Coordinates of C-alpha atoms in Angstrom, one line a residue:
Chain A
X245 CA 9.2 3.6 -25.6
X246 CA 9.5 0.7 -27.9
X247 CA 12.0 -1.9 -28.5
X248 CA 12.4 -4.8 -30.5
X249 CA 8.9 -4.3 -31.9
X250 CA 6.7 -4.3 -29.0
X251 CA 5.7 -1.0 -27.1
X252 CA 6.1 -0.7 -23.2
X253 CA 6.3 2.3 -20.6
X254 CA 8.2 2.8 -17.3
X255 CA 9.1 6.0 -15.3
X256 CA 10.3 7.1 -12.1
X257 CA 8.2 9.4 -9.2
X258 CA 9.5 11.4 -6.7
X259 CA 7.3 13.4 -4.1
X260 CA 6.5 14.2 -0.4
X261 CA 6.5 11.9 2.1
X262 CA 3.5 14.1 3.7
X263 CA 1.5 14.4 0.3
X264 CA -1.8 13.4 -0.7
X265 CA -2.8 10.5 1.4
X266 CA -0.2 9.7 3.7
X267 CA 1.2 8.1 7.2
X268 CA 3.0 10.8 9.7
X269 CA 5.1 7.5 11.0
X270 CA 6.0 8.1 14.9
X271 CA 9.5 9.3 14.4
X272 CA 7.8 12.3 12.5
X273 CA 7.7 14.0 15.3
X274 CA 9.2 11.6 18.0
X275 CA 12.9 10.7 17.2
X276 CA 13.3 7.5 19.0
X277 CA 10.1 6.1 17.7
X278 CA 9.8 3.8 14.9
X279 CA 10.4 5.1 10.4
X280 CA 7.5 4.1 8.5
X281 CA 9.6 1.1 7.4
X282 CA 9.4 -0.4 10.9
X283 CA 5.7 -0.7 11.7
X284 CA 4.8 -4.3 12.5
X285 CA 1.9 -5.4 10.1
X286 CA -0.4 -6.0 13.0
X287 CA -0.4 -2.7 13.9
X288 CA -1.4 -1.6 10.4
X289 CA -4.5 -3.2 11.3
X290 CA -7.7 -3.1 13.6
X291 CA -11.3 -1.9 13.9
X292 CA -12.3 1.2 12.7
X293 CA -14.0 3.3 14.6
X294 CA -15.4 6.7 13.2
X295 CA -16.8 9.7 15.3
X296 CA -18.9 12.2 12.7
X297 CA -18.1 15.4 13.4
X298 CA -19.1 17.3 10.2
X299 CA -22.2 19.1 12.3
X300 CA -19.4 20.7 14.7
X301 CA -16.8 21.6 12.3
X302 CA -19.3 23.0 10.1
X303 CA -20.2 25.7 12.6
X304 CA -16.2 26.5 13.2
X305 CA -14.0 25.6 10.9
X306 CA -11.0 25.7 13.7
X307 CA -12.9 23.0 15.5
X308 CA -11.1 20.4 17.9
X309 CA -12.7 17.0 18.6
X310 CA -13.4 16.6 22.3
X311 CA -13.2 14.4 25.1
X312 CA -17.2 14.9 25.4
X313 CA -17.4 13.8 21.6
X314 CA -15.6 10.5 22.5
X315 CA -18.0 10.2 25.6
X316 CA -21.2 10.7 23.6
X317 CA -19.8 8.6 20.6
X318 CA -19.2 5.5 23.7
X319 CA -22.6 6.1 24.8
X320 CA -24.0 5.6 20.9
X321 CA -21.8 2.8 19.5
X322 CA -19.9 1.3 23.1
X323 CA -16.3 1.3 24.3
X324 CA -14.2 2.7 21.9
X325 CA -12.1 -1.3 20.9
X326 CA -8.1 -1.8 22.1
X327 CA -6.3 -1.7 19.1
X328 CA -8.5 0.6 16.7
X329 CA -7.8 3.0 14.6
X330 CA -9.7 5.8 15.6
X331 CA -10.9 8.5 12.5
X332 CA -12.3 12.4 12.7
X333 CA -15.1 12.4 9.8
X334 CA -15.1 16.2 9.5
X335 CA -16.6 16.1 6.1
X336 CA -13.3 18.6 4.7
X337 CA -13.2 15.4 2.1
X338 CA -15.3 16.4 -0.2
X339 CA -13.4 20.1 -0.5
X340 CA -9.8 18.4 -1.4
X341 CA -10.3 19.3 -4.8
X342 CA -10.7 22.8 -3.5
X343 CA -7.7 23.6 -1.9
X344 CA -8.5 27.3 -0.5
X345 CA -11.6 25.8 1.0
X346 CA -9.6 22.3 2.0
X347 CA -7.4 24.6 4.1
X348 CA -9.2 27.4 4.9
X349 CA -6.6 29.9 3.2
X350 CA -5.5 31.4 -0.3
X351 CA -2.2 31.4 0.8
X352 CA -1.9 27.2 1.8
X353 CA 2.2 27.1 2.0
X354 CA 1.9 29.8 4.8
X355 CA 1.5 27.7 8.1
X356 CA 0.2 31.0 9.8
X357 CA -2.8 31.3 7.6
X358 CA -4.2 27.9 7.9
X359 CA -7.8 27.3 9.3
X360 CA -9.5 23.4 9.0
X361 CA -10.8 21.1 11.9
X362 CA -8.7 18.3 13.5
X363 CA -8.2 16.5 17.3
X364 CA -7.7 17.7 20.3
X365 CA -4.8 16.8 22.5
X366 CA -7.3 16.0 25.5
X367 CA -8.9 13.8 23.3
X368 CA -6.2 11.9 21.8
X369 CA -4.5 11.7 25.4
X370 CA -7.4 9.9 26.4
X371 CA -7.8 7.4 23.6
X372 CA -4.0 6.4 23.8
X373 CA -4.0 6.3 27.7
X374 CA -7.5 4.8 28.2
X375 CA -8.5 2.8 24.5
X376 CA -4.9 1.6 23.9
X377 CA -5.8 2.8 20.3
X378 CA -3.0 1.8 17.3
X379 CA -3.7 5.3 15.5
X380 CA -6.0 8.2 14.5
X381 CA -6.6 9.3 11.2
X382 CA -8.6 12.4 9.6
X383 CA -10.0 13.2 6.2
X384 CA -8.5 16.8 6.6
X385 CA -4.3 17.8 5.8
X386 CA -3.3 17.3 9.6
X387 CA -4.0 15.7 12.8
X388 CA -3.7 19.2 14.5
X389 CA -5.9 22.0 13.3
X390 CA -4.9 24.8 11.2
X391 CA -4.2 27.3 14.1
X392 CA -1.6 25.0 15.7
X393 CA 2.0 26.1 16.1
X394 CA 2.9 23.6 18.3
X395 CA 1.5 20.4 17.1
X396 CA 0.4 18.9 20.4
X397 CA -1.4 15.8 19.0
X398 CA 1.8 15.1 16.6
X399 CA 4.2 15.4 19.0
X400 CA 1.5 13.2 21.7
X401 CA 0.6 10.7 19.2
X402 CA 4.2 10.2 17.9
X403 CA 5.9 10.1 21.4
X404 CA 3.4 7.1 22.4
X405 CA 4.8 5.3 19.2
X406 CA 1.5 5.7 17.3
X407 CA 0.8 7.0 13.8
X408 CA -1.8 9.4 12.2
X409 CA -3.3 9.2 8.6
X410 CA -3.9 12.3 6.8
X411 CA -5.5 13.5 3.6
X412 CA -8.2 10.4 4.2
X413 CA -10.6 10.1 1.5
X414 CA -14.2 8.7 1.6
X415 CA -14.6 8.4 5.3
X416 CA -17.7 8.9 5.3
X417 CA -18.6 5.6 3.5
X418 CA -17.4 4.0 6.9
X419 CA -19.8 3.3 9.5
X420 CA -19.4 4.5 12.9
X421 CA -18.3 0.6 14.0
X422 CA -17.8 -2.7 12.8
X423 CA -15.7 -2.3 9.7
X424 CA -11.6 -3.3 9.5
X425 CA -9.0 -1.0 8.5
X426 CA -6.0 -2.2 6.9
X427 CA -3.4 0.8 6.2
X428 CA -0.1 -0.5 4.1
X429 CA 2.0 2.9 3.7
X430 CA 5.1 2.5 1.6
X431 CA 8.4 1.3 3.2
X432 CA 10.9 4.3 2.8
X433 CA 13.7 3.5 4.6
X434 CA 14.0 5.6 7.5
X435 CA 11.3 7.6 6.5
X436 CA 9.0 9.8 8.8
X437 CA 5.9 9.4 7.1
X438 CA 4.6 8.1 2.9
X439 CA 1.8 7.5 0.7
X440 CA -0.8 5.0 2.1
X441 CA -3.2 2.8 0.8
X442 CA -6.1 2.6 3.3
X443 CA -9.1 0.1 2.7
X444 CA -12.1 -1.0 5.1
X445 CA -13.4 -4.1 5.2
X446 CA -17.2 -3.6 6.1
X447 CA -19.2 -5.7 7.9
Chain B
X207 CA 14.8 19.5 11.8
X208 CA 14.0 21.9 15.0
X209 CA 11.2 24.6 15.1
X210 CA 10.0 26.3 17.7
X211 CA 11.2 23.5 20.8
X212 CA 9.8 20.7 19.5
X213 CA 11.9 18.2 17.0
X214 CA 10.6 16.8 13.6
X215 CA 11.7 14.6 10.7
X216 CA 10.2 15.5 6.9
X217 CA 11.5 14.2 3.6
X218 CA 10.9 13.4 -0.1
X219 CA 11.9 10.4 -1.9
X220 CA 12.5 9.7 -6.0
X221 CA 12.2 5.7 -7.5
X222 CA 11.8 3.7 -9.8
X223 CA 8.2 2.7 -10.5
X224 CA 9.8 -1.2 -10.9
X225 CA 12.1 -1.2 -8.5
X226 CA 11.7 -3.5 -5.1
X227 CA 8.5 -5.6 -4.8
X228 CA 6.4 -3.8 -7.6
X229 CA 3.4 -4.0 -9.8
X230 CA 3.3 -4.3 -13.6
X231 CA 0.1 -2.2 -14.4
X232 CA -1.8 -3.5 -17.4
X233 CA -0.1 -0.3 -19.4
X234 CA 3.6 -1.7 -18.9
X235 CA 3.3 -3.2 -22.1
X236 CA -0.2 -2.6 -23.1
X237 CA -0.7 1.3 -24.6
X238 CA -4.7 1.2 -24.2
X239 CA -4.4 -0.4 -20.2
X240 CA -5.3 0.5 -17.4
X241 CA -2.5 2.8 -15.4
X242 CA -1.4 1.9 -11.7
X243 CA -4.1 4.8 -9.9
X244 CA -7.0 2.7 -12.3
X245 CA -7.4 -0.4 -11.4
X246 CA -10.3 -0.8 -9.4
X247 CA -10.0 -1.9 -5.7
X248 CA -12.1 -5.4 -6.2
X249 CA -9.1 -6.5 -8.6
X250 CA -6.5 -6.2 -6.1
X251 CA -8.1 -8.6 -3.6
X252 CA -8.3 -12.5 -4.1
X253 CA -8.1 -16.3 -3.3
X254 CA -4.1 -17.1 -3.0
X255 CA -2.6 -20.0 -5.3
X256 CA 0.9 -20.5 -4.9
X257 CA 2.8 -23.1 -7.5
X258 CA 6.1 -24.2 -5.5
X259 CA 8.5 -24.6 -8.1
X260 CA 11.7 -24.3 -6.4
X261 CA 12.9 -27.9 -7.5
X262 CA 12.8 -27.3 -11.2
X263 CA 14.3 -23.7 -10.6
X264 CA 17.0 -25.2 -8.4
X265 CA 17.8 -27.8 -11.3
X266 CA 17.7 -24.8 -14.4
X267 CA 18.2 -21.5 -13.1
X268 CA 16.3 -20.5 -16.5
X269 CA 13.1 -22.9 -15.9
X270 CA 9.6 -21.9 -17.1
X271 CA 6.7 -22.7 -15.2
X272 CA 4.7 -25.1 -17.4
X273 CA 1.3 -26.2 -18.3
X274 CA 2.1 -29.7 -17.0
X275 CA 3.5 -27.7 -13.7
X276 CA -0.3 -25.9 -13.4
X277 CA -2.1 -29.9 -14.0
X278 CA -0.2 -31.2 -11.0
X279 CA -0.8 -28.2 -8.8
X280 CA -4.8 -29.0 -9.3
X281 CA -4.4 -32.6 -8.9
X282 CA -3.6 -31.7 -5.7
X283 CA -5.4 -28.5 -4.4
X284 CA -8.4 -28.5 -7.1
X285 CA -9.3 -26.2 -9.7
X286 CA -7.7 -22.7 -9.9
X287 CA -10.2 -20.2 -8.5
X288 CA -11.8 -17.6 -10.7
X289 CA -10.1 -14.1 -9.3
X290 CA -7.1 -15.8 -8.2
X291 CA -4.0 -14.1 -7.7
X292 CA -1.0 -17.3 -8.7
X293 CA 2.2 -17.1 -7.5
X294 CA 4.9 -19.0 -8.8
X295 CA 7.3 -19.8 -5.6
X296 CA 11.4 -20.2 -7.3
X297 CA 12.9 -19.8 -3.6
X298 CA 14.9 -17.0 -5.3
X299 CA 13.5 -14.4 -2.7
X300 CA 16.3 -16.0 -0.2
X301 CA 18.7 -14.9 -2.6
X302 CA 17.4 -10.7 -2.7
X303 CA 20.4 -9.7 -0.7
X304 CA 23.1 -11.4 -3.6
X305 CA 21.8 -9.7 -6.2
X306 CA 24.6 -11.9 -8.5
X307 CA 22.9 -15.1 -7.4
X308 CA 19.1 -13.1 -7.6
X309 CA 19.8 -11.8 -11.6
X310 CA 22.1 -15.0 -12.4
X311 CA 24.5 -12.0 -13.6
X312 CA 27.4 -10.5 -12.4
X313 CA 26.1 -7.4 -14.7
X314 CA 23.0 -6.9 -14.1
X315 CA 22.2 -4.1 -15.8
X316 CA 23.3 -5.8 -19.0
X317 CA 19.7 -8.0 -20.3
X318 CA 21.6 -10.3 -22.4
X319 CA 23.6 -11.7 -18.9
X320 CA 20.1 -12.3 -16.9
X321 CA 19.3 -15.8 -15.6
X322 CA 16.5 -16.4 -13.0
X323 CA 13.5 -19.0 -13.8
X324 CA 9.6 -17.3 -13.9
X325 CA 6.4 -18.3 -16.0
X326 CA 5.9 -20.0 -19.9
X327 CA 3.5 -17.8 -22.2
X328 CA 2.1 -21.4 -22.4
X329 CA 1.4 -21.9 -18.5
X330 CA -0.2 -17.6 -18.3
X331 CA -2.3 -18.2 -21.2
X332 CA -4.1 -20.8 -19.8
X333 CA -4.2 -19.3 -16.6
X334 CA -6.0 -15.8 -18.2
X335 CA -8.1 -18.1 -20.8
X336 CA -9.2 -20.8 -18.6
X337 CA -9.5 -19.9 -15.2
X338 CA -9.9 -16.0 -15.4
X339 CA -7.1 -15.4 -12.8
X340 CA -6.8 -11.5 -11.5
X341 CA -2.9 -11.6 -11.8
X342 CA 0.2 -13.4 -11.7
X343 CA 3.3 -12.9 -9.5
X344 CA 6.6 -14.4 -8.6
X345 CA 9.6 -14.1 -6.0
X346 CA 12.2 -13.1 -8.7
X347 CA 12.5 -10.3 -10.6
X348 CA 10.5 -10.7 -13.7
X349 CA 7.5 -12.7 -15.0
X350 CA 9.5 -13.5 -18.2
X351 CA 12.7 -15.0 -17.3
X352 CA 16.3 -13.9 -17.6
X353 CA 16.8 -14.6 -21.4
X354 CA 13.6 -13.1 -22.3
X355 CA 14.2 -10.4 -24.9
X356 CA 10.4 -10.4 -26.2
X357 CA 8.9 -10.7 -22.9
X358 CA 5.8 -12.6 -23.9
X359 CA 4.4 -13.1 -20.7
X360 CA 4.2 -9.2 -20.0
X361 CA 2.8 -9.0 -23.3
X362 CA -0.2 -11.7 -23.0
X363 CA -0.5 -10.6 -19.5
X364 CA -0.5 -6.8 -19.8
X365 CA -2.8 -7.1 -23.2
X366 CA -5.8 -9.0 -21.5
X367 CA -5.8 -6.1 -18.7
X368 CA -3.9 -7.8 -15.8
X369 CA -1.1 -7.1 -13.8
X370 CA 2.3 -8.8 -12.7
X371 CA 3.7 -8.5 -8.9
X372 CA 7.8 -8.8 -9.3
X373 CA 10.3 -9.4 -6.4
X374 CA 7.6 -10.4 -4.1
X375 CA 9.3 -11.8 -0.6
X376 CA 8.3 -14.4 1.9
X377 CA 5.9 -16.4 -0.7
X378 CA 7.3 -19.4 0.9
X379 CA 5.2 -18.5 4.2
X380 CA 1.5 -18.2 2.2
X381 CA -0.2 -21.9 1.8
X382 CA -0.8 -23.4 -1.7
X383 CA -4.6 -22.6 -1.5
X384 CA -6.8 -21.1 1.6
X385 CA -5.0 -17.7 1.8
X386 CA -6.1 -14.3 0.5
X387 CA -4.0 -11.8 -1.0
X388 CA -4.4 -8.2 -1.0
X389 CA -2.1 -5.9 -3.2
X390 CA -1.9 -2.3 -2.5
X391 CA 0.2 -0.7 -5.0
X392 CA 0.9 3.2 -4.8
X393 CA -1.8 5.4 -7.0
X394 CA 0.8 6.9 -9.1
X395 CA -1.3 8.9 -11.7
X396 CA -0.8 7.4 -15.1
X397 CA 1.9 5.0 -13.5
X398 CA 3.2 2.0 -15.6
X399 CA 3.6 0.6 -12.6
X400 CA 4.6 0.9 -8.8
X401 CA 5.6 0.3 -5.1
X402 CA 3.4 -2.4 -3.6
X403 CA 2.3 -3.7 -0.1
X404 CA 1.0 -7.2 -0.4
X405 CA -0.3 -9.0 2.7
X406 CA -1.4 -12.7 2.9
X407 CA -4.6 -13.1 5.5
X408 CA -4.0 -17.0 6.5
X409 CA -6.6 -19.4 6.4

């Protein structure tokens, strides 16, 4: 556009509040819990901690991060911190510009179809209960795998108040410890989830 | 939203890409600028200098940050840090709920009835030329101020490859030197501009 002899652009967006890189906000799947609005800024923060788990999901592409992966992460790296936020490096990353590959189906939009790694519920039962984490995240479109129907780790996660990133890009320039996430999702009012900007602070 | 026995909550969401506390990509009124998703990560982090001006605002509602304004800030704190991000503090931000008193209009979508204070071209140019600041920003709702109809400040600003953060709240709580601002706007692909999360990390 162009007015009084200068040139400028504006516009307006509309999308998803579960696109691209996003926060599934605890009332996603937890009614009571808190919009993406209401997260304290202190909980948008914390170490990062970030169990590799491209060697298992490359051998099965429905694979679930376990409570023995947590153990033998703890024995490499130490107690998993209070307050982290806890990422699945599955390697899926690098496929996001392939989206049959990124979720494991020609046929994405039809939830039965679906095939990519995520969490387990034992796992993420633990790290809530036992590592007071502040959230998970994964560089693949969901916190539960592709099979899932019931969304075990949402509906956990959520119901403890917590959050889950999705759609995380360049995990694996993260080390395993010792970096600081900040995650700043836009406020929607009342929304159950929206775009995120995640950054690490390395150490 | 109910599937399957469990409860969820999805939506989508349309905006402006200038409305709320927002950036002004270098392409808002610069044609060969970088876009909102292009600005490179380093550029949105820096020292915090914030210029309390809510004296002369509260004495002219249309008041101009001035080059004399910018001498007495670094009698005081020292010299403006390279990569600083400068805030110019009105008090206005008290005001965000009475949007008459915020636009100094009872028409606010009329431009000729706007009257709110911000910066001088005078005070930004030296600012870009002389102390190689990242970007500007201000608790009101514009970096040229209410009568503006040339908006020279976007124009300087916006040219040399900077951006502007509008309606930003709670500047009164950041220091005038010692803090460090990060600015997350939303990667809107060829955005002029966008939704922003800015955080303060105190000294």
């Amino acid at each position: 556009e162009t007015s009084g002899g200068y040139w400028y652009a504006s516009g307006e967006f509309s999308m998803s509040e579960h696109a691209g890189t996003h926060m599934d906000a605890p009332i996603h799947f937890a009614r009571d819990q808190a919009s993406v609005d209401k997260i304290p800024l202190d909980r948008l923060l914390g170490p990062a901690v970030v169990v590799d788990a491209r060697k298992q999901a490359a051998e099965n592409r429905d694979y679930r991060l376990t409570r023995e992966d947590l153990r033998q992460w703890e024995a490499a790296y130490g107690r998993v911190p209070a307050g982290s936020l806890l990422f699945m490096l599955t390697g899926w990353g690098a496929s996001w510009t392939d989206q049959e590959r990124y979720f494991g189906s020609s046929a994405p939009t039809d939830p039965a179809t679906l095939h990519f790694p995520a969490f387990s519920r034992e796992a993420v039962e633990f790290l809530v209960v036992e590592r007071a984490i502040r959230g998970i995240g994964i560089d693949t479109a969901s916190v539960d795998y592709g099979p899932s129907r019931d969304f075990p780790v949402h509906q956990l996660l959520n119901g403890a108040g917590l959050y889950a990133l999705e759609n995380v890009a360049q995990l694996d320039q993260v080390p395993p410890t010792g970096a600081t996430i900040i995650a700043l999702p836009l406020k929607i009012r009342g929304g159950s989830g929206g775009p995120v900007r995640i950054i690490a602070l390395l150490p």
